[in-house]
Amino acid sequence: MNKQSNKQRSISFRLLLVIVVPLIIIGLNSTGTLERLSLLGYDWLFTLRGKTPANNAIFLVKQDEASTDFYNVRLSDWPRSYHARLVRKLSGAGADLIVFDYDFSRPTTIEEDTAFARAIADAGNVILANRLLPSGEIAQPIPAFTDGSLGEGFFDTV
């Protein structure tokens, strides 16, 4: 009888684990605790690895308040000719890849859009951004830009 009782306890314990463990995981997941633990673990791995030297092959160009002040143009109103000039300069400097995380889904003037489209096509190494809208739709760059681009990817705004 003792063996039978131990076997029943073992089965009951396993059954309890099969029910309780998933419930705990669901609870932790619904509160965001699992995601936080995952991010903490990821941070910890980078801490263990230590600092790594910067990659000098990557050059980052960003639009910021200093750019706004310098050009006296709001960031959202930068003419496409500015972007075209940037593409030409980076391409001329030997950039292997030029990636924009900027929303080019709305047309501006024909002249500005044509200048940027031509620069993208001439460079041949430009990747443009798609943006996922709250509605679930995808805001894609206008066709004049994607026709000459190397490809597209998604970017995220916070």
PDB file of C-alpha atoms in Angstrom, residues 2-144:
ATOM      1  CA  ASN A   2       2.919   2.282   0.693  1.00  0.00           C
ATOM      2  CA  LYS A   3       4.169   2.000  -2.891  1.00  0.00           C
ATOM      3  CA  GLN A   4       0.685   2.743  -4.188  1.00  0.00           C
ATOM      4  CA  SER A   5       0.381   5.775  -1.902  1.00  0.00           C
ATOM      5  CA  ASN A   6       3.775   7.134  -3.011  1.00  0.00           C
ATOM      6  CA  LYS A   7       2.820   6.623  -6.636  1.00  0.00           C
ATOM      7  CA  GLN A   8      -0.479   8.489  -6.147  1.00  0.00           C
ATOM      8  CA  ARG A   9       1.339  11.341  -4.386  1.00  0.00           C
ATOM      9  CA  SER A  10       3.853  11.509  -7.215  1.00  0.00           C
ATOM     10  CA  ILE A  11       1.090  11.643  -9.826  1.00  0.00           C
ATOM     11  CA  SER A  12      -0.822  14.253  -7.818  1.00  0.00           C
ATOM     12  CA  PHE A  13       2.313  16.378  -7.474  1.00  0.00           C
ATOM     13  CA  ARG A  14       3.031  16.187 -11.212  1.00  0.00           C
ATOM     14  CA  LEU A  15      -0.566  17.047 -12.028  1.00  0.00           C
ATOM     15  CA  LEU A  16      -0.391  20.002  -9.663  1.00  0.00           C
ATOM     16  CA  LEU A  17       2.816  21.189 -11.383  1.00  0.00           C
ATOM     17  CA  VAL A  18       1.220  20.850 -14.812  1.00  0.00           C
ATOM     18  CA  ILE A  19      -1.626  23.105 -13.681  1.00  0.00           C
ATOM     19  CA  VAL A  20       0.166  25.566 -11.371  1.00  0.00           C
ATOM     20  CA  VAL A  21       3.317  26.311 -13.412  1.00  0.00           C
ATOM     21  CA  PRO A  22       1.445  27.477 -16.544  1.00  0.00           C
ATOM     22  CA  LEU A  23      -0.847  29.610 -14.354  1.00  0.00           C
ATOM     23  CA  ILE A  24       2.180  31.253 -12.737  1.00  0.00           C
ATOM     24  CA  ILE A  25       3.748  31.875 -16.164  1.00  0.00           C
ATOM     25  CA  ILE A  26       0.501  33.357 -17.499  1.00  0.00           C
ATOM     26  CA  GLY A  27       0.245  35.597 -14.445  1.00  0.00           C
ATOM     27  CA  LEU A  28       3.846  36.799 -14.728  1.00  0.00           C
ATOM     28  CA  ASN A  29       3.434  37.402 -18.446  1.00  0.00           C
ATOM     29  CA  SER A  30       0.206  39.380 -18.068  1.00  0.00           C
ATOM     30  CA  THR A  31       1.838  41.741 -15.551  1.00  0.00           C
ATOM     31  CA  GLY A  32       4.883  42.333 -17.758  1.00  0.00           C
ATOM     32  CA  THR A  33       7.190  40.709 -15.219  1.00  0.00           C
ATOM     33  CA  LEU A  34       8.580  38.163 -17.690  1.00  0.00           C
ATOM     34  CA  GLU A  35       9.469  40.889 -20.181  1.00  0.00           C
ATOM     35  CA  ARG A  36      11.206  42.923 -17.469  1.00  0.00           C
ATOM     36  CA  LEU A  37      13.151  39.843 -16.364  1.00  0.00           C
ATOM     37  CA  SER A  38      14.134  39.154 -19.958  1.00  0.00           C
ATOM     38  CA  LEU A  39      15.373  42.727 -20.424  1.00  0.00           C
ATOM     39  CA  LEU A  40      17.292  42.595 -17.130  1.00  0.00           C
ATOM     40  CA  GLY A  41      18.943  39.365 -18.257  1.00  0.00           C
ATOM     41  CA  TYR A  42      19.845  40.937 -21.581  1.00  0.00           C
ATOM     42  CA  ASP A  43      21.346  43.972 -19.806  1.00  0.00           C
ATOM     43  CA  TRP A  44      23.266  41.664 -17.481  1.00  0.00           C
ATOM     44  CA  LEU A  45      24.811  39.809 -20.437  1.00  0.00           C
ATOM     45  CA  PHE A  46      26.027  43.108 -21.906  1.00  0.00           C
ATOM     46  CA  THR A  47      27.447  44.074 -18.516  1.00  0.00           C
ATOM     47  CA  LEU A  48      29.327  40.771 -18.346  1.00  0.00           C
ATOM     48  CA  ARG A  49      30.685  41.270 -21.858  1.00  0.00           C
ATOM     49  CA  GLY A  50      31.983  44.720 -21.036  1.00  0.00           C
ATOM     50  CA  LYS A  51      32.504  47.657 -23.348  1.00  0.00           C
ATOM     51  CA  THR A  52      33.450  47.075 -26.954  1.00  0.00           C
ATOM     52  CA  PRO A  53      35.206  49.571 -29.195  1.00  0.00           C
ATOM     53  CA  ALA A  54      33.026  51.652 -31.499  1.00  0.00           C
ATOM     54  CA  ASN A  55      32.778  50.574 -35.118  1.00  0.00           C
ATOM     55  CA  ASN A  56      34.398  53.344 -37.144  1.00  0.00           C
ATOM     56  CA  ALA A  57      32.782  52.006 -40.313  1.00  0.00           C
ATOM     57  CA  ILE A  58      29.392  53.297 -39.150  1.00  0.00           C
ATOM     58  CA  PHE A  59      28.561  56.969 -39.495  1.00  0.00           C
ATOM     59  CA  LEU A  60      25.352  58.280 -37.972  1.00  0.00           C
ATOM     60  CA  VAL A  61      23.658  61.441 -39.202  1.00  0.00           C
ATOM     61  CA  LYS A  62      20.782  62.732 -37.131  1.00  0.00           C
ATOM     62  CA  GLN A  63      18.378  65.608 -37.262  1.00  0.00           C
ATOM     63  CA  ASP A  64      18.103  67.435 -33.959  1.00  0.00           C
ATOM     64  CA  GLU A  65      17.360  70.839 -32.492  1.00  0.00           C
ATOM     65  CA  ALA A  66      20.813  72.098 -33.513  1.00  0.00           C
ATOM     66  CA  SER A  67      19.935  71.168 -37.114  1.00  0.00           C
ATOM     67  CA  THR A  68      16.667  73.052 -36.797  1.00  0.00           C
ATOM     68  CA  ASP A  69      18.460  76.132 -35.508  1.00  0.00           C
ATOM     69  CA  PHE A  70      21.231  75.940 -38.109  1.00  0.00           C
ATOM     70  CA  TYR A  71      18.926  75.599 -41.122  1.00  0.00           C
ATOM     71  CA  ASN A  72      16.070  77.556 -39.555  1.00  0.00           C
ATOM     72  CA  VAL A  73      13.668  74.814 -40.670  1.00  0.00           C
ATOM     73  CA  ARG A  74      11.535  72.527 -38.488  1.00  0.00           C
ATOM     74  CA  LEU A  75      12.678  68.908 -38.608  1.00  0.00           C
ATOM     75  CA  SER A  76       9.443  67.748 -40.213  1.00  0.00           C
ATOM     76  CA  ASP A  77       9.768  70.422 -42.914  1.00  0.00           C
ATOM     77  CA  TRP A  78      13.273  69.663 -44.170  1.00  0.00           C
ATOM     78  CA  PRO A  79      13.212  69.903 -47.958  1.00  0.00           C
ATOM     79  CA  ARG A  80      13.846  66.633 -49.766  1.00  0.00           C
ATOM     80  CA  SER A  81      16.728  68.384 -51.521  1.00  0.00           C
ATOM     81  CA  TYR A  82      18.546  68.357 -48.130  1.00  0.00           C
ATOM     82  CA  HIS A  83      18.121  64.592 -48.003  1.00  0.00           C
ATOM     83  CA  ALA A  84      19.181  64.321 -51.653  1.00  0.00           C
ATOM     84  CA  ARG A  85      22.335  66.304 -50.926  1.00  0.00           C
ATOM     85  CA  LEU A  86      23.057  64.088 -47.916  1.00  0.00           C
ATOM     86  CA  VAL A  87      22.663  60.926 -50.028  1.00  0.00           C
ATOM     87  CA  ARG A  88      24.995  62.320 -52.694  1.00  0.00           C
ATOM     88  CA  LYS A  89      27.638  63.319 -50.128  1.00  0.00           C
ATOM     89  CA  LEU A  90      27.514  59.978 -48.308  1.00  0.00           C
ATOM     90  CA  SER A  91      27.571  58.061 -51.585  1.00  0.00           C
ATOM     91  CA  GLY A  92      30.471  60.174 -52.846  1.00  0.00           C
ATOM     92  CA  ALA A  93      32.342  59.495 -49.601  1.00  0.00           C
ATOM     93  CA  GLY A  94      32.068  55.757 -50.276  1.00  0.00           C
ATOM     94  CA  ALA A  95      29.206  54.742 -47.975  1.00  0.00           C
ATOM     95  CA  ASP A  96      28.375  51.067 -48.467  1.00  0.00           C
ATOM     96  CA  LEU A  97      24.836  51.539 -47.235  1.00  0.00           C
ATOM     97  CA  ILE A  98      22.625  54.548 -46.482  1.00  0.00           C
ATOM     98  CA  VAL A  99      19.638  53.888 -44.224  1.00  0.00           C
ATOM     99  CA  PHE A 100      16.898  56.382 -43.370  1.00  0.00           C
ATOM    100  CA  ASP A 101      14.607  55.920 -40.376  1.00  0.00           C
ATOM    101  CA  TYR A 102      12.459  58.780 -41.531  1.00  0.00           C
ATOM    102  CA  ASP A 103       8.899  58.878 -42.828  1.00  0.00           C
ATOM    103  CA  PHE A 104       8.868  59.641 -46.562  1.00  0.00           C
ATOM    104  CA  SER A 105       5.279  58.455 -47.112  1.00  0.00           C
ATOM    105  CA  ARG A 106       3.878  61.845 -48.130  1.00  0.00           C
ATOM    106  CA  PRO A 107       4.862  63.650 -51.317  1.00  0.00           C
ATOM    107  CA  THR A 108       6.102  67.241 -51.197  1.00  0.00           C
ATOM    108  CA  THR A 109       6.833  69.320 -54.296  1.00  0.00           C
ATOM    109  CA  ILE A 110       7.626  67.657 -57.610  1.00  0.00           C
ATOM    110  CA  GLU A 111      11.059  69.309 -57.725  1.00  0.00           C
ATOM    111  CA  GLU A 112      12.012  68.229 -54.196  1.00  0.00           C
ATOM    112  CA  ASP A 113      10.719  64.678 -54.585  1.00  0.00           C
ATOM    113  CA  THR A 114      12.380  64.293 -57.993  1.00  0.00           C
ATOM    114  CA  ALA A 115      15.737  65.469 -56.628  1.00  0.00           C
ATOM    115  CA  PHE A 116      15.566  62.971 -53.771  1.00  0.00           C
ATOM    116  CA  ALA A 117      14.337  60.120 -56.001  1.00  0.00           C
ATOM    117  CA  ARG A 118      17.189  60.757 -58.430  1.00  0.00           C
ATOM    118  CA  ALA A 119      19.768  60.784 -55.614  1.00  0.00           C
ATOM    119  CA  ILE A 120      18.388  57.500 -54.224  1.00  0.00           C
ATOM    120  CA  ALA A 121      18.501  55.824 -57.639  1.00  0.00           C
ATOM    121  CA  ASP A 122      21.986  57.158 -58.424  1.00  0.00           C
ATOM    122  CA  ALA A 123      23.378  55.935 -55.105  1.00  0.00           C
ATOM    123  CA  GLY A 124      21.805  52.484 -55.440  1.00  0.00           C
ATOM    124  CA  ASN A 125      22.438  51.660 -51.782  1.00  0.00           C
ATOM    125  CA  VAL A 126      19.637  53.469 -49.941  1.00  0.00           C
ATOM    126  CA  ILE A 127      17.222  51.668 -47.629  1.00  0.00           C
ATOM    127  CA  LEU A 128      14.050  53.533 -46.696  1.00  0.00           C
ATOM    128  CA  ALA A 129      11.695  53.131 -43.767  1.00  0.00           C
ATOM    129  CA  ASN A 130       8.174  51.816 -43.479  1.00  0.00           C
ATOM    130  CA  ARG A 131       6.113  52.811 -40.469  1.00  0.00           C
ATOM    131  CA  LEU A 132       3.382  50.744 -38.830  1.00  0.00           C
ATOM    132  CA  LEU A 133       0.420  52.992 -38.091  1.00  0.00           C
ATOM    133  CA  PRO A 134      -1.846  52.519 -35.046  1.00  0.00           C
ATOM    134  CA  SER A 135      -4.582  51.380 -37.458  1.00  0.00           C
ATOM    135  CA  GLY A 136      -2.370  48.462 -38.510  1.00  0.00           C
ATOM    136  CA  GLU A 137      -1.734  49.919 -41.951  1.00  0.00           C
ATOM    137  CA  ILE A 138       1.797  50.426 -43.253  1.00  0.00           C
ATOM    138  CA  ALA A 139       2.977  53.892 -44.266  1.00  0.00           C
ATOM    139  CA  GLN A 140       5.423  53.263 -47.103  1.00  0.00           C
ATOM    140  CA  PRO A 141       7.688  55.753 -48.859  1.00  0.00           C
ATOM    141  CA  ILE A 142       6.209  57.164 -52.042  1.00  0.00           C
ATOM    142  CA  PRO A 143       6.846  54.975 -55.116  1.00  0.00           C
ATOM    143  CA  ALA A 144       9.200  57.519 -56.691  1.00  0.00           C
TER     144      ALA A 144
END
